[in-house]
Amino acid sequence: MKLLLIEDDDETAAYLSKGLGEQGHMVERSANGKDGLFLAASENYDVLIVDRMLPGLDGLAVVKTLRGAGVKTPVLFLTTMGGIDDRVEGLESGGDDYLTKPFAFSELLARLNALLRRPHMADQLTELSVGGLRMDLLKRTVTRDGRAIALQPQEFRLLEYLLRHAGQIVTRTMLLENVWEFHFDPQTNVVETNISRLRAKIDREFDCELIRTVRGAGYSLRAFD
């Protein structure tokens, strides 16, 4: 899943980004309310994790503005403000769930999964597919022609990104930024290595390959020509 974390505390943000990344989720982060509001309104996310006390614009104002603009992305408030009135205010502002710090990561993960299972999420994208390749974003499973394919979390993220951009050319830089969150060239072959592993799992035992190398440009995942 693609998540937006609006959190000004670097330590908390790093902890969450690492943990959610290890679960195969793509996490983008904003450290202030104004930038978070811009991202949440202009990009597509599956869930927003929002702190209440933020520089620039507080979390309640962010969520109220989004709801007023018709943005229905589920919101989990994550905050130190744990009083009953605080919780009520957060939910009344448009939040879908409320978790106070300190928190157990397993509980946060369970609450995120619960948000994604809610009936009003039915119109959200829960499956990606190209040809006979299918990815269930809720169950976090991948099959090709009905055959289950086991992927490591980073491989799952890589394939999810390729599926979300199926038919397009995806450059090495795009993969570094959006799958590994590198905003510089690490001078490693991490992309090539993981593409090779992914190909071995989803293409090797099938007649037609889905992941194509576009010479001098990058990669493209598409059904058979």
mmCIF file with all atom_site columns, C-alpha atoms in Angstrom:
data_model
loop_
_atom_site.group_PDB
_atom_site.id
_atom_site.type_symbol
_atom_site.label_atom_id
_atom_site.label_alt_id
_atom_site.label_comp_id
_atom_site.label_asym_id
_atom_site.label_entity_id
_atom_site.label_seq_id
_atom_site.pdbx_PDB_ins_code
_atom_site.Cartn_x
_atom_site.Cartn_y
_atom_site.Cartn_z
_atom_site.occupancy
_atom_site.B_iso_or_equiv
_atom_site.pdbx_formal_charge
_atom_site.auth_seq_id
_atom_site.auth_comp_id
_atom_site.auth_asym_id
_atom_site.auth_atom_id
_atom_site.pdbx_PDB_model_num
ATOM 1   C CA . MET A 1 1   ? 0.000   0.000   0.000   1.00 0.00 ? 1   MET A CA 1
ATOM 2   C CA . LYS A 1 2   ? 1.016   3.568   -0.577  1.00 0.00 ? 2   LYS A CA 1
ATOM 3   C CA . LEU A 1 3   ? 0.929   5.546   2.656   1.00 0.00 ? 3   LEU A CA 1
ATOM 4   C CA . LEU A 1 4   ? 1.480   9.202   3.482   1.00 0.00 ? 4   LEU A CA 1
ATOM 5   C CA . LEU A 1 5   ? 2.968   9.886   6.907   1.00 0.00 ? 5   LEU A CA 1
ATOM 6   C CA . ILE A 1 6   ? 2.511   13.480  8.112   1.00 0.00 ? 6   ILE A CA 1
ATOM 7   C CA . GLU A 1 7   ? 4.775   13.548  11.150  1.00 0.00 ? 7   GLU A CA 1
ATOM 8   C CA . ASP A 1 8   ? 7.228   16.202  12.322  1.00 0.00 ? 8   ASP A CA 1
ATOM 9   C CA . ASP A 1 9   ? 9.177   14.023  14.760  1.00 0.00 ? 9   ASP A CA 1
ATOM 10  C CA . ASP A 1 10  ? 12.136  12.567  12.867  1.00 0.00 ? 10  ASP A CA 1
ATOM 11  C CA . GLU A 1 11  ? 12.620  9.620   15.220  1.00 0.00 ? 11  GLU A CA 1
ATOM 12  C CA . THR A 1 12  ? 8.989   8.528   15.029  1.00 0.00 ? 12  THR A CA 1
ATOM 13  C CA . ALA A 1 13  ? 8.916   9.026   11.268  1.00 0.00 ? 13  ALA A CA 1
ATOM 14  C CA . ALA A 1 14  ? 12.062  6.950   10.776  1.00 0.00 ? 14  ALA A CA 1
ATOM 15  C CA . TYR A 1 15  ? 10.706  4.175   13.013  1.00 0.00 ? 15  TYR A CA 1
ATOM 16  C CA . LEU A 1 16  ? 7.407   4.019   11.148  1.00 0.00 ? 16  LEU A CA 1
ATOM 17  C CA . SER A 1 17  ? 8.946   4.297   7.691   1.00 0.00 ? 17  SER A CA 1
ATOM 18  C CA . LYS A 1 18  ? 11.351  1.457   8.445   1.00 0.00 ? 18  LYS A CA 1
ATOM 19  C CA . GLY A 1 19  ? 8.698   -0.792  9.966   1.00 0.00 ? 19  GLY A CA 1
ATOM 20  C CA . LEU A 1 20  ? 6.087   -0.204  7.276   1.00 0.00 ? 20  LEU A CA 1
ATOM 21  C CA . GLY A 1 21  ? 8.725   -0.536  4.572   1.00 0.00 ? 21  GLY A CA 1
ATOM 22  C CA . GLU A 1 22  ? 9.714   -3.927  5.958   1.00 0.00 ? 22  GLU A CA 1
ATOM 23  C CA . GLN A 1 23  ? 6.069   -4.943  5.569   1.00 0.00 ? 23  GLN A CA 1
ATOM 24  C CA . GLY A 1 24  ? 6.279   -4.030  1.890   1.00 0.00 ? 24  GLY A CA 1
ATOM 25  C CA . HIS A 1 25  ? 4.449   -0.695  2.066   1.00 0.00 ? 25  HIS A CA 1
ATOM 26  C CA . MET A 1 26  ? 5.522   2.435   0.226   1.00 0.00 ? 26  MET A CA 1
ATOM 27  C CA . VAL A 1 27  ? 5.763   5.355   2.641   1.00 0.00 ? 27  VAL A CA 1
ATOM 28  C CA . GLU A 1 28  ? 6.090   9.029   1.766   1.00 0.00 ? 28  GLU A CA 1
ATOM 29  C CA . ARG A 1 29  ? 6.602   11.525  4.545   1.00 0.00 ? 29  ARG A CA 1
ATOM 30  C CA . SER A 1 30  ? 5.863   15.179  5.137   1.00 0.00 ? 30  SER A CA 1
ATOM 31  C CA . ALA A 1 31  ? 7.305   16.921  8.201   1.00 0.00 ? 31  ALA A CA 1
ATOM 32  C CA . ASN A 1 32  ? 4.745   19.752  8.324   1.00 0.00 ? 32  ASN A CA 1
ATOM 33  C CA . GLY A 1 33  ? 1.036   20.260  7.848   1.00 0.00 ? 33  GLY A CA 1
ATOM 34  C CA . LYS A 1 34  ? 1.089   22.490  4.778   1.00 0.00 ? 34  LYS A CA 1
ATOM 35  C CA . ASP A 1 35  ? 3.241   20.172  2.688   1.00 0.00 ? 35  ASP A CA 1
ATOM 36  C CA . GLY A 1 36  ? 1.279   17.186  3.983   1.00 0.00 ? 36  GLY A CA 1
ATOM 37  C CA . LEU A 1 37  ? -1.993  18.778  2.922   1.00 0.00 ? 37  LEU A CA 1
ATOM 38  C CA . PHE A 1 38  ? -0.603  19.476  -0.545  1.00 0.00 ? 38  PHE A CA 1
ATOM 39  C CA . LEU A 1 39  ? 0.596   15.896  -0.990  1.00 0.00 ? 39  LEU A CA 1
ATOM 40  C CA . ALA A 1 40  ? -2.597  14.344  0.390   1.00 0.00 ? 40  ALA A CA 1
ATOM 41  C CA . ALA A 1 41  ? -4.744  16.463  -1.928  1.00 0.00 ? 41  ALA A CA 1
ATOM 42  C CA . SER A 1 42  ? -2.645  16.018  -5.063  1.00 0.00 ? 42  SER A CA 1
ATOM 43  C CA . GLU A 1 43  ? -1.454  12.391  -4.870  1.00 0.00 ? 43  GLU A CA 1
ATOM 44  C CA . ASN A 1 44  ? -3.283  9.091   -4.470  1.00 0.00 ? 44  ASN A CA 1
ATOM 45  C CA . TYR A 1 45  ? -2.647  7.301   -1.188  1.00 0.00 ? 45  TYR A CA 1
ATOM 46  C CA . ASP A 1 46  ? -4.316  4.313   0.401   1.00 0.00 ? 46  ASP A CA 1
ATOM 47  C CA . VAL A 1 47  ? -4.079  5.655   3.965   1.00 0.00 ? 47  VAL A CA 1
ATOM 48  C CA . LEU A 1 48  ? -2.882  8.833   5.678   1.00 0.00 ? 48  LEU A CA 1
ATOM 49  C CA . ILE A 1 49  ? -1.163  8.685   9.082   1.00 0.00 ? 49  ILE A CA 1
ATOM 50  C CA . VAL A 1 50  ? -1.443  12.147  10.604  1.00 0.00 ? 50  VAL A CA 1
ATOM 51  C CA . ASP A 1 51  ? 0.055   13.627  13.758  1.00 0.00 ? 51  ASP A CA 1
ATOM 52  C CA . ARG A 1 52  ? -2.124  16.268  15.423  1.00 0.00 ? 52  ARG A CA 1
ATOM 53  C CA . MET A 1 53  ? 0.525   18.742  16.523  1.00 0.00 ? 53  MET A CA 1
ATOM 54  C CA . LEU A 1 54  ? 2.311   19.811  13.355  1.00 0.00 ? 54  LEU A CA 1
ATOM 55  C CA . PRO A 1 55  ? 4.245   22.927  12.350  1.00 0.00 ? 55  PRO A CA 1
ATOM 56  C CA . GLY A 1 56  ? 2.622   25.145  9.763   1.00 0.00 ? 56  GLY A CA 1
ATOM 57  C CA . LEU A 1 57  ? -0.852  23.614  9.955   1.00 0.00 ? 57  LEU A CA 1
ATOM 58  C CA . ASP A 1 58  ? -2.119  21.271  12.678  1.00 0.00 ? 58  ASP A CA 1
ATOM 59  C CA . GLY A 1 59  ? -3.388  17.797  11.895  1.00 0.00 ? 59  GLY A CA 1
ATOM 60  C CA . LEU A 1 60  ? -7.055  18.591  12.573  1.00 0.00 ? 60  LEU A CA 1
ATOM 61  C CA . ALA A 1 61  ? -6.982  21.452  10.066  1.00 0.00 ? 61  ALA A CA 1
ATOM 62  C CA . VAL A 1 62  ? -5.274  19.212  7.505   1.00 0.00 ? 62  VAL A CA 1
ATOM 63  C CA . VAL A 1 63  ? -7.980  16.542  7.753   1.00 0.00 ? 63  VAL A CA 1
ATOM 64  C CA . LYS A 1 64  ? -10.873 19.010  7.873   1.00 0.00 ? 64  LYS A CA 1
ATOM 65  C CA . THR A 1 65  ? -9.579  20.707  4.727   1.00 0.00 ? 65  THR A CA 1
ATOM 66  C CA . LEU A 1 66  ? -9.186  17.385  2.935   1.00 0.00 ? 66  LEU A CA 1
ATOM 67  C CA . ARG A 1 67  ? -12.708 16.267  3.840   1.00 0.00 ? 67  ARG A CA 1
ATOM 68  C CA . GLY A 1 68  ? -14.090 19.625  2.757   1.00 0.00 ? 68  GLY A CA 1
ATOM 69  C CA . ALA A 1 69  ? -12.388 19.147  -0.598  1.00 0.00 ? 69  ALA A CA 1
ATOM 70  C CA . GLY A 1 70  ? -13.933 15.705  -1.008  1.00 0.00 ? 70  GLY A CA 1
ATOM 71  C CA . VAL A 1 71  ? -10.777 13.686  -0.345  1.00 0.00 ? 71  VAL A CA 1
ATOM 72  C CA . LYS A 1 72  ? -11.953 10.389  1.191   1.00 0.00 ? 72  LYS A CA 1
ATOM 73  C CA . THR A 1 73  ? -8.594  8.757   1.881   1.00 0.00 ? 73  THR A CA 1
ATOM 74  C CA . PRO A 1 74  ? -8.780  7.004   5.287   1.00 0.00 ? 74  PRO A CA 1
ATOM 75  C CA . VAL A 1 75  ? -6.990  8.845   8.077   1.00 0.00 ? 75  VAL A CA 1
ATOM 76  C CA . LEU A 1 76  ? -5.375  7.399   11.175  1.00 0.00 ? 76  LEU A CA 1
ATOM 77  C CA . PHE A 1 77  ? -4.477  10.032  13.741  1.00 0.00 ? 77  PHE A CA 1
ATOM 78  C CA . LEU A 1 78  ? -1.281  9.183   15.602  1.00 0.00 ? 78  LEU A CA 1
ATOM 79  C CA . THR A 1 79  ? -0.711  11.575  18.480  1.00 0.00 ? 79  THR A CA 1
ATOM 80  C CA . THR A 1 80  ? 0.226   12.134  22.096  1.00 0.00 ? 80  THR A CA 1
ATOM 81  C CA . MET A 1 81  ? -3.146  13.855  22.686  1.00 0.00 ? 81  MET A CA 1
ATOM 82  C CA . GLY A 1 82  ? -5.053  10.925  24.169  1.00 0.00 ? 82  GLY A CA 1
ATOM 83  C CA . GLY A 1 83  ? -7.862  12.488  26.195  1.00 0.00 ? 83  GLY A CA 1
ATOM 84  C CA . ILE A 1 84  ? -11.461 11.567  25.442  1.00 0.00 ? 84  ILE A CA 1
ATOM 85  C CA . ASP A 1 85  ? -12.188 15.058  24.141  1.00 0.00 ? 85  ASP A CA 1
ATOM 86  C CA . ASP A 1 86  ? -9.102  14.877  21.927  1.00 0.00 ? 86  ASP A CA 1
ATOM 87  C CA . ARG A 1 87  ? -10.201 11.562  20.447  1.00 0.00 ? 87  ARG A CA 1
ATOM 88  C CA . VAL A 1 88  ? -13.732 12.799  19.825  1.00 0.00 ? 88  VAL A CA 1
ATOM 89  C CA . GLU A 1 89  ? -12.423 15.963  18.201  1.00 0.00 ? 89  GLU A CA 1
ATOM 90  C CA . GLY A 1 90  ? -10.111 13.961  15.960  1.00 0.00 ? 90  GLY A CA 1
ATOM 91  C CA . LEU A 1 91  ? -12.827 11.595  14.788  1.00 0.00 ? 91  LEU A CA 1
ATOM 92  C CA . GLU A 1 92  ? -15.345 14.415  14.346  1.00 0.00 ? 92  GLU A CA 1
ATOM 93  C CA . SER A 1 93  ? -12.869 16.288  12.164  1.00 0.00 ? 93  SER A CA 1
ATOM 94  C CA . GLY A 1 94  ? -12.910 13.453  9.633   1.00 0.00 ? 94  GLY A CA 1
ATOM 95  C CA . GLY A 1 95  ? -10.408 10.985  11.063  1.00 0.00 ? 95  GLY A CA 1
ATOM 96  C CA . ASP A 1 96  ? -11.278 7.295   10.720  1.00 0.00 ? 96  ASP A CA 1
ATOM 97  C CA . ASP A 1 97  ? -9.213  5.978   13.628  1.00 0.00 ? 97  ASP A CA 1
ATOM 98  C CA . TYR A 1 98  ? -7.173  7.328   16.493  1.00 0.00 ? 98  TYR A CA 1
ATOM 99  C CA . LEU A 1 99  ? -4.066  5.873   18.135  1.00 0.00 ? 99  LEU A CA 1
ATOM 100 C CA . THR A 1 100 ? -2.082  7.496   20.915  1.00 0.00 ? 100 THR A CA 1
ATOM 101 C CA . LYS A 1 101 ? 1.667   7.498   21.453  1.00 0.00 ? 101 LYS A CA 1
ATOM 102 C CA . PRO A 1 102 ? 3.458   5.515   22.703  1.00 0.00 ? 102 PRO A CA 1
ATOM 103 C CA . PHE A 1 103 ? 2.057   2.706   20.608  1.00 0.00 ? 103 PHE A CA 1
ATOM 104 C CA . ALA A 1 104 ? 2.832   -0.874  19.670  1.00 0.00 ? 104 ALA A CA 1
ATOM 105 C CA . PHE A 1 105 ? 3.796   -1.207  16.029  1.00 0.00 ? 105 PHE A CA 1
ATOM 106 C CA . SER A 1 106 ? 1.730   -4.386  15.707  1.00 0.00 ? 106 SER A CA 1
ATOM 107 C CA . GLU A 1 107 ? -1.379  -2.486  16.841  1.00 0.00 ? 107 GLU A CA 1
ATOM 108 C CA . LEU A 1 108 ? -0.732  0.313   14.373  1.00 0.00 ? 108 LEU A CA 1
ATOM 109 C CA . LEU A 1 109 ? -0.357  -2.232  11.572  1.00 0.00 ? 109 LEU A CA 1
ATOM 110 C CA . ALA A 1 110 ? -3.560  -4.004  12.598  1.00 0.00 ? 110 ALA A CA 1
ATOM 111 C CA . ARG A 1 111 ? -5.461  -0.704  12.631  1.00 0.00 ? 111 ARG A CA 1
ATOM 112 C CA . LEU A 1 112 ? -4.185  0.189   9.165   1.00 0.00 ? 112 LEU A CA 1
ATOM 113 C CA . ASN A 1 113 ? -5.316  -3.191  7.851   1.00 0.00 ? 113 ASN A CA 1
ATOM 114 C CA . ALA A 1 114 ? -8.706  -2.720  9.524   1.00 0.00 ? 114 ALA A CA 1
ATOM 115 C CA . LEU A 1 115 ? -9.133  0.644   7.806   1.00 0.00 ? 115 LEU A CA 1
ATOM 116 C CA . LEU A 1 116 ? -8.461  -0.933  4.457   1.00 0.00 ? 116 LEU A CA 1
ATOM 117 C CA . ARG A 1 117 ? -11.092 -3.620  5.072   1.00 0.00 ? 117 ARG A CA 1
ATOM 118 C CA . ARG A 1 118 ? -13.895 -1.181  5.821   1.00 0.00 ? 118 ARG A CA 1
ATOM 119 C CA . PRO A 1 119 ? -16.887 -1.292  3.450   1.00 0.00 ? 119 PRO A CA 1
ATOM 120 C CA . HIS A 1 120 ? -16.482 2.337   2.373   1.00 0.00 ? 120 HIS A CA 1
ATOM 121 C CA . MET A 1 121 ? -13.120 1.334   0.993   1.00 0.00 ? 121 MET A CA 1
ATOM 122 C CA . ALA A 1 122 ? -14.768 -0.920  -1.548  1.00 0.00 ? 122 ALA A CA 1
ATOM 123 C CA . ASP A 1 123 ? -14.188 1.591   -4.324  1.00 0.00 ? 123 ASP A CA 1
ATOM 124 C CA . GLN A 1 124 ? -10.479 1.737   -3.533  1.00 0.00 ? 124 GLN A CA 1
ATOM 125 C CA . LEU A 1 125 ? -8.027  -0.176  -5.655  1.00 0.00 ? 125 LEU A CA 1
ATOM 126 C CA . THR A 1 126 ? -7.364  -3.528  -3.971  1.00 0.00 ? 126 THR A CA 1
ATOM 127 C CA . GLU A 1 127 ? -5.992  -5.544  -6.877  1.00 0.00 ? 127 GLU A CA 1
ATOM 128 C CA . LEU A 1 128 ? -3.477  -4.875  -9.612  1.00 0.00 ? 128 LEU A CA 1
ATOM 129 C CA . SER A 1 129 ? -3.161  -7.092  -12.655 1.00 0.00 ? 129 SER A CA 1
ATOM 130 C CA . VAL A 1 130 ? -1.464  -7.419  -16.005 1.00 0.00 ? 130 VAL A CA 1
ATOM 131 C CA . GLY A 1 131 ? -2.146  -10.425 -18.157 1.00 0.00 ? 131 GLY A CA 1
ATOM 132 C CA . GLY A 1 132 ? -2.312  -13.420 -15.837 1.00 0.00 ? 132 GLY A CA 1
ATOM 133 C CA . LEU A 1 133 ? -0.294  -11.668 -13.129 1.00 0.00 ? 133 LEU A CA 1
ATOM 134 C CA . ARG A 1 134 ? -2.409  -10.548 -10.164 1.00 0.00 ? 134 ARG A CA 1
ATOM 135 C CA . MET A 1 135 ? -1.478  -8.762  -6.939  1.00 0.00 ? 135 MET A CA 1
ATOM 136 C CA . ASP A 1 136 ? -3.950  -8.652  -4.034  1.00 0.00 ? 136 ASP A CA 1
ATOM 137 C CA . LEU A 1 137 ? -3.061  -5.514  -2.102  1.00 0.00 ? 137 LEU A CA 1
ATOM 138 C CA . LEU A 1 138 ? -5.075  -6.481  0.971   1.00 0.00 ? 138 LEU A CA 1
ATOM 139 C CA . LYS A 1 139 ? -3.972  -10.091 1.313   1.00 0.00 ? 139 LYS A CA 1
ATOM 140 C CA . ARG A 1 140 ? -0.523  -9.138  -0.008  1.00 0.00 ? 140 ARG A CA 1
ATOM 141 C CA . THR A 1 141 ? -0.413  -12.099 -2.332  1.00 0.00 ? 141 THR A CA 1
ATOM 142 C CA . VAL A 1 142 ? 0.772   -12.504 -5.924  1.00 0.00 ? 142 VAL A CA 1
ATOM 143 C CA . THR A 1 143 ? -0.289  -15.119 -8.455  1.00 0.00 ? 143 THR A CA 1
ATOM 144 C CA . ARG A 1 144 ? 0.374   -15.728 -12.131 1.00 0.00 ? 144 ARG A CA 1
ATOM 145 C CA . ASP A 1 145 ? -2.060  -17.904 -14.026 1.00 0.00 ? 145 ASP A CA 1
ATOM 146 C CA . GLY A 1 146 ? -3.376  -18.987 -10.642 1.00 0.00 ? 146 GLY A CA 1
ATOM 147 C CA . ARG A 1 147 ? 0.011   -20.089 -9.366  1.00 0.00 ? 147 ARG A CA 1
ATOM 148 C CA . ALA A 1 148 ? 1.105   -18.511 -6.061  1.00 0.00 ? 148 ALA A CA 1
ATOM 149 C CA . ILE A 1 149 ? 4.383   -16.556 -6.144  1.00 0.00 ? 149 ILE A CA 1
ATOM 150 C CA . ALA A 1 150 ? 6.198   -15.815 -2.884  1.00 0.00 ? 150 ALA A CA 1
ATOM 151 C CA . LEU A 1 151 ? 7.916   -12.427 -2.782  1.00 0.00 ? 151 LEU A CA 1
ATOM 152 C CA . GLN A 1 152 ? 10.113  -10.709 -0.218  1.00 0.00 ? 152 GLN A CA 1
ATOM 153 C CA . PRO A 1 153 ? 8.752   -7.336  1.033   1.00 0.00 ? 153 PRO A CA 1
ATOM 154 C CA . GLN A 1 154 ? 11.097  -5.305  -1.182  1.00 0.00 ? 154 GLN A CA 1
ATOM 155 C CA . GLU A 1 155 ? 10.238  -7.440  -4.206  1.00 0.00 ? 155 GLU A CA 1
ATOM 156 C CA . PHE A 1 156 ? 6.560   -6.896  -3.468  1.00 0.00 ? 156 PHE A CA 1
ATOM 157 C CA . ARG A 1 157 ? 7.094   -3.117  -3.396  1.00 0.00 ? 157 ARG A CA 1
ATOM 158 C CA . LEU A 1 158 ? 9.030   -3.227  -6.645  1.00 0.00 ? 158 LEU A CA 1
ATOM 159 C CA . LEU A 1 159 ? 6.358   -5.274  -8.386  1.00 0.00 ? 159 LEU A CA 1
ATOM 160 C CA . GLU A 1 160 ? 3.580   -3.072  -6.986  1.00 0.00 ? 160 GLU A CA 1
ATOM 161 C CA . TYR A 1 161 ? 5.280   0.004   -8.429  1.00 0.00 ? 161 TYR A CA 1
ATOM 162 C CA . LEU A 1 162 ? 5.718   -1.661  -11.812 1.00 0.00 ? 162 LEU A CA 1
ATOM 163 C CA . LEU A 1 163 ? 2.077   -2.778  -11.818 1.00 0.00 ? 163 LEU A CA 1
ATOM 164 C CA . ARG A 1 164 ? 0.855   0.701   -10.904 1.00 0.00 ? 164 ARG A CA 1
ATOM 165 C CA . HIS A 1 165 ? 2.785   1.962   -13.943 1.00 0.00 ? 165 HIS A CA 1
ATOM 166 C CA . ALA A 1 166 ? 2.019   -0.957  -16.243 1.00 0.00 ? 166 ALA A CA 1
ATOM 167 C CA . GLY A 1 167 ? 2.601   -0.175  -19.896 1.00 0.00 ? 167 GLY A CA 1
ATOM 168 C CA . GLN A 1 168 ? 4.829   2.792   -19.046 1.00 0.00 ? 168 GLN A CA 1
ATOM 169 C CA . ILE A 1 169 ? 8.597   3.055   -19.097 1.00 0.00 ? 169 ILE A CA 1
ATOM 170 C CA . VAL A 1 170 ? 9.923   3.180   -15.532 1.00 0.00 ? 170 VAL A CA 1
ATOM 171 C CA . THR A 1 171 ? 13.437  4.539   -15.176 1.00 0.00 ? 171 THR A CA 1
ATOM 172 C CA . ARG A 1 172 ? 16.091  3.404   -12.729 1.00 0.00 ? 172 ARG A CA 1
ATOM 173 C CA . THR A 1 173 ? 15.847  6.789   -10.992 1.00 0.00 ? 173 THR A CA 1
ATOM 174 C CA . MET A 1 174 ? 12.074  6.413   -10.558 1.00 0.00 ? 174 MET A CA 1
ATOM 175 C CA . LEU A 1 175 ? 12.616  3.022   -8.942  1.00 0.00 ? 175 LEU A CA 1
ATOM 176 C CA . LEU A 1 176 ? 15.364  4.286   -6.646  1.00 0.00 ? 176 LEU A CA 1
ATOM 177 C CA . GLU A 1 177 ? 13.175  7.167   -5.465  1.00 0.00 ? 177 GLU A CA 1
ATOM 178 C CA . ASN A 1 178 ? 9.848   5.416   -5.133  1.00 0.00 ? 178 ASN A CA 1
ATOM 179 C CA . VAL A 1 179 ? 10.785  1.874   -4.099  1.00 0.00 ? 179 VAL A CA 1
ATOM 180 C CA . TRP A 1 180 ? 14.021  2.441   -2.162  1.00 0.00 ? 180 TRP A CA 1
ATOM 181 C CA . GLU A 1 181 ? 13.435  6.109   -1.257  1.00 0.00 ? 181 GLU A CA 1
ATOM 182 C CA . PHE A 1 182 ? 16.917  7.032   -2.478  1.00 0.00 ? 182 PHE A CA 1
ATOM 183 C CA . HIS A 1 183 ? 17.007  10.586  -3.763  1.00 0.00 ? 183 HIS A CA 1
ATOM 184 C CA . PHE A 1 184 ? 20.535  10.121  -4.973  1.00 0.00 ? 184 PHE A CA 1
ATOM 185 C CA . ASP A 1 185 ? 22.336  7.445   -6.947  1.00 0.00 ? 185 ASP A CA 1
ATOM 186 C CA . PRO A 1 186 ? 23.774  4.975   -4.390  1.00 0.00 ? 186 PRO A CA 1
ATOM 187 C CA . GLN A 1 187 ? 26.163  3.700   -7.067  1.00 0.00 ? 187 GLN A CA 1
ATOM 188 C CA . THR A 1 188 ? 25.022  0.142   -6.524  1.00 0.00 ? 188 THR A CA 1
ATOM 189 C CA . ASN A 1 189 ? 23.244  -2.408  -8.695  1.00 0.00 ? 189 ASN A CA 1
ATOM 190 C CA . VAL A 1 190 ? 20.361  -2.759  -6.233  1.00 0.00 ? 190 VAL A CA 1
ATOM 191 C CA . VAL A 1 191 ? 17.768  -2.107  -8.945  1.00 0.00 ? 191 VAL A CA 1
ATOM 192 C CA . GLU A 1 192 ? 19.266  -4.517  -11.443 1.00 0.00 ? 192 GLU A CA 1
ATOM 193 C CA . THR A 1 193 ? 19.682  -7.228  -8.793  1.00 0.00 ? 193 THR A CA 1
ATOM 194 C CA . ASN A 1 194 ? 16.088  -6.987  -7.620  1.00 0.00 ? 194 ASN A CA 1
ATOM 195 C CA . ILE A 1 195 ? 14.686  -6.827  -11.150 1.00 0.00 ? 195 ILE A CA 1
ATOM 196 C CA . SER A 1 196 ? 16.617  -10.001 -11.911 1.00 0.00 ? 196 SER A CA 1
ATOM 197 C CA . ARG A 1 197 ? 15.208  -11.745 -8.827  1.00 0.00 ? 197 ARG A CA 1
ATOM 198 C CA . LEU A 1 198 ? 11.705  -10.600 -9.655  1.00 0.00 ? 198 LEU A CA 1
ATOM 199 C CA . ARG A 1 199 ? 11.999  -11.838 -13.219 1.00 0.00 ? 199 ARG A CA 1
ATOM 200 C CA . ALA A 1 200 ? 13.137  -15.214 -11.951 1.00 0.00 ? 200 ALA A CA 1
ATOM 201 C CA . LYS A 1 201 ? 9.974   -15.485 -9.875  1.00 0.00 ? 201 LYS A CA 1
ATOM 202 C CA . ILE A 1 202 ? 7.284   -14.139 -12.183 1.00 0.00 ? 202 ILE A CA 1
ATOM 203 C CA . ASP A 1 203 ? 8.664   -14.851 -15.666 1.00 0.00 ? 203 ASP A CA 1
ATOM 204 C CA . ARG A 1 204 ? 11.117  -17.737 -15.658 1.00 0.00 ? 204 ARG A CA 1
ATOM 205 C CA . GLU A 1 205 ? 8.620   -20.598 -15.600 1.00 0.00 ? 205 GLU A CA 1
ATOM 206 C CA . PHE A 1 206 ? 6.150   -19.021 -18.011 1.00 0.00 ? 206 PHE A CA 1
ATOM 207 C CA . ASP A 1 207 ? 6.076   -18.809 -21.781 1.00 0.00 ? 207 ASP A CA 1
ATOM 208 C CA . CYS A 1 208 ? 5.994   -15.002 -22.049 1.00 0.00 ? 208 CYS A CA 1
ATOM 209 C CA . GLU A 1 209 ? 7.973   -12.464 -20.044 1.00 0.00 ? 209 GLU A CA 1
ATOM 210 C CA . LEU A 1 210 ? 6.132   -9.513  -18.553 1.00 0.00 ? 210 LEU A CA 1
ATOM 211 C CA . ILE A 1 211 ? 9.068   -7.392  -17.345 1.00 0.00 ? 211 ILE A CA 1
ATOM 212 C CA . ARG A 1 212 ? 10.863  -5.933  -20.355 1.00 0.00 ? 212 ARG A CA 1
ATOM 213 C CA . THR A 1 213 ? 14.130  -4.010  -20.463 1.00 0.00 ? 213 THR A CA 1
ATOM 214 C CA . VAL A 1 214 ? 13.838  -0.858  -22.558 1.00 0.00 ? 214 VAL A CA 1
ATOM 215 C CA . ARG A 1 215 ? 17.380  -0.267  -23.729 1.00 0.00 ? 215 ARG A CA 1
ATOM 216 C CA . GLY A 1 216 ? 18.779  3.066   -22.574 1.00 0.00 ? 216 GLY A CA 1
ATOM 217 C CA . ALA A 1 217 ? 15.555  3.982   -20.743 1.00 0.00 ? 217 ALA A CA 1
ATOM 218 C CA . GLY A 1 218 ? 14.525  1.525   -18.024 1.00 0.00 ? 218 GLY A CA 1
ATOM 219 C CA . TYR A 1 219 ? 11.911  -1.166  -17.619 1.00 0.00 ? 219 TYR A CA 1
ATOM 220 C CA . SER A 1 220 ? 8.330   -1.752  -18.601 1.00 0.00 ? 220 SER A CA 1
ATOM 221 C CA . LEU A 1 221 ? 5.833   -4.265  -17.300 1.00 0.00 ? 221 LEU A CA 1
ATOM 222 C CA . ARG A 1 222 ? 3.214   -5.094  -19.883 1.00 0.00 ? 222 ARG A CA 1
ATOM 223 C CA . ALA A 1 223 ? 1.176   -7.980  -21.214 1.00 0.00 ? 223 ALA A CA 1
ATOM 224 C CA . PHE A 1 224 ? 2.175   -9.842  -24.299 1.00 0.00 ? 224 PHE A CA 1
ATOM 225 C CA . ASP A 1 225 ? 2.475   -7.947  -27.572 1.00 0.00 ? 225 ASP A CA 1
#
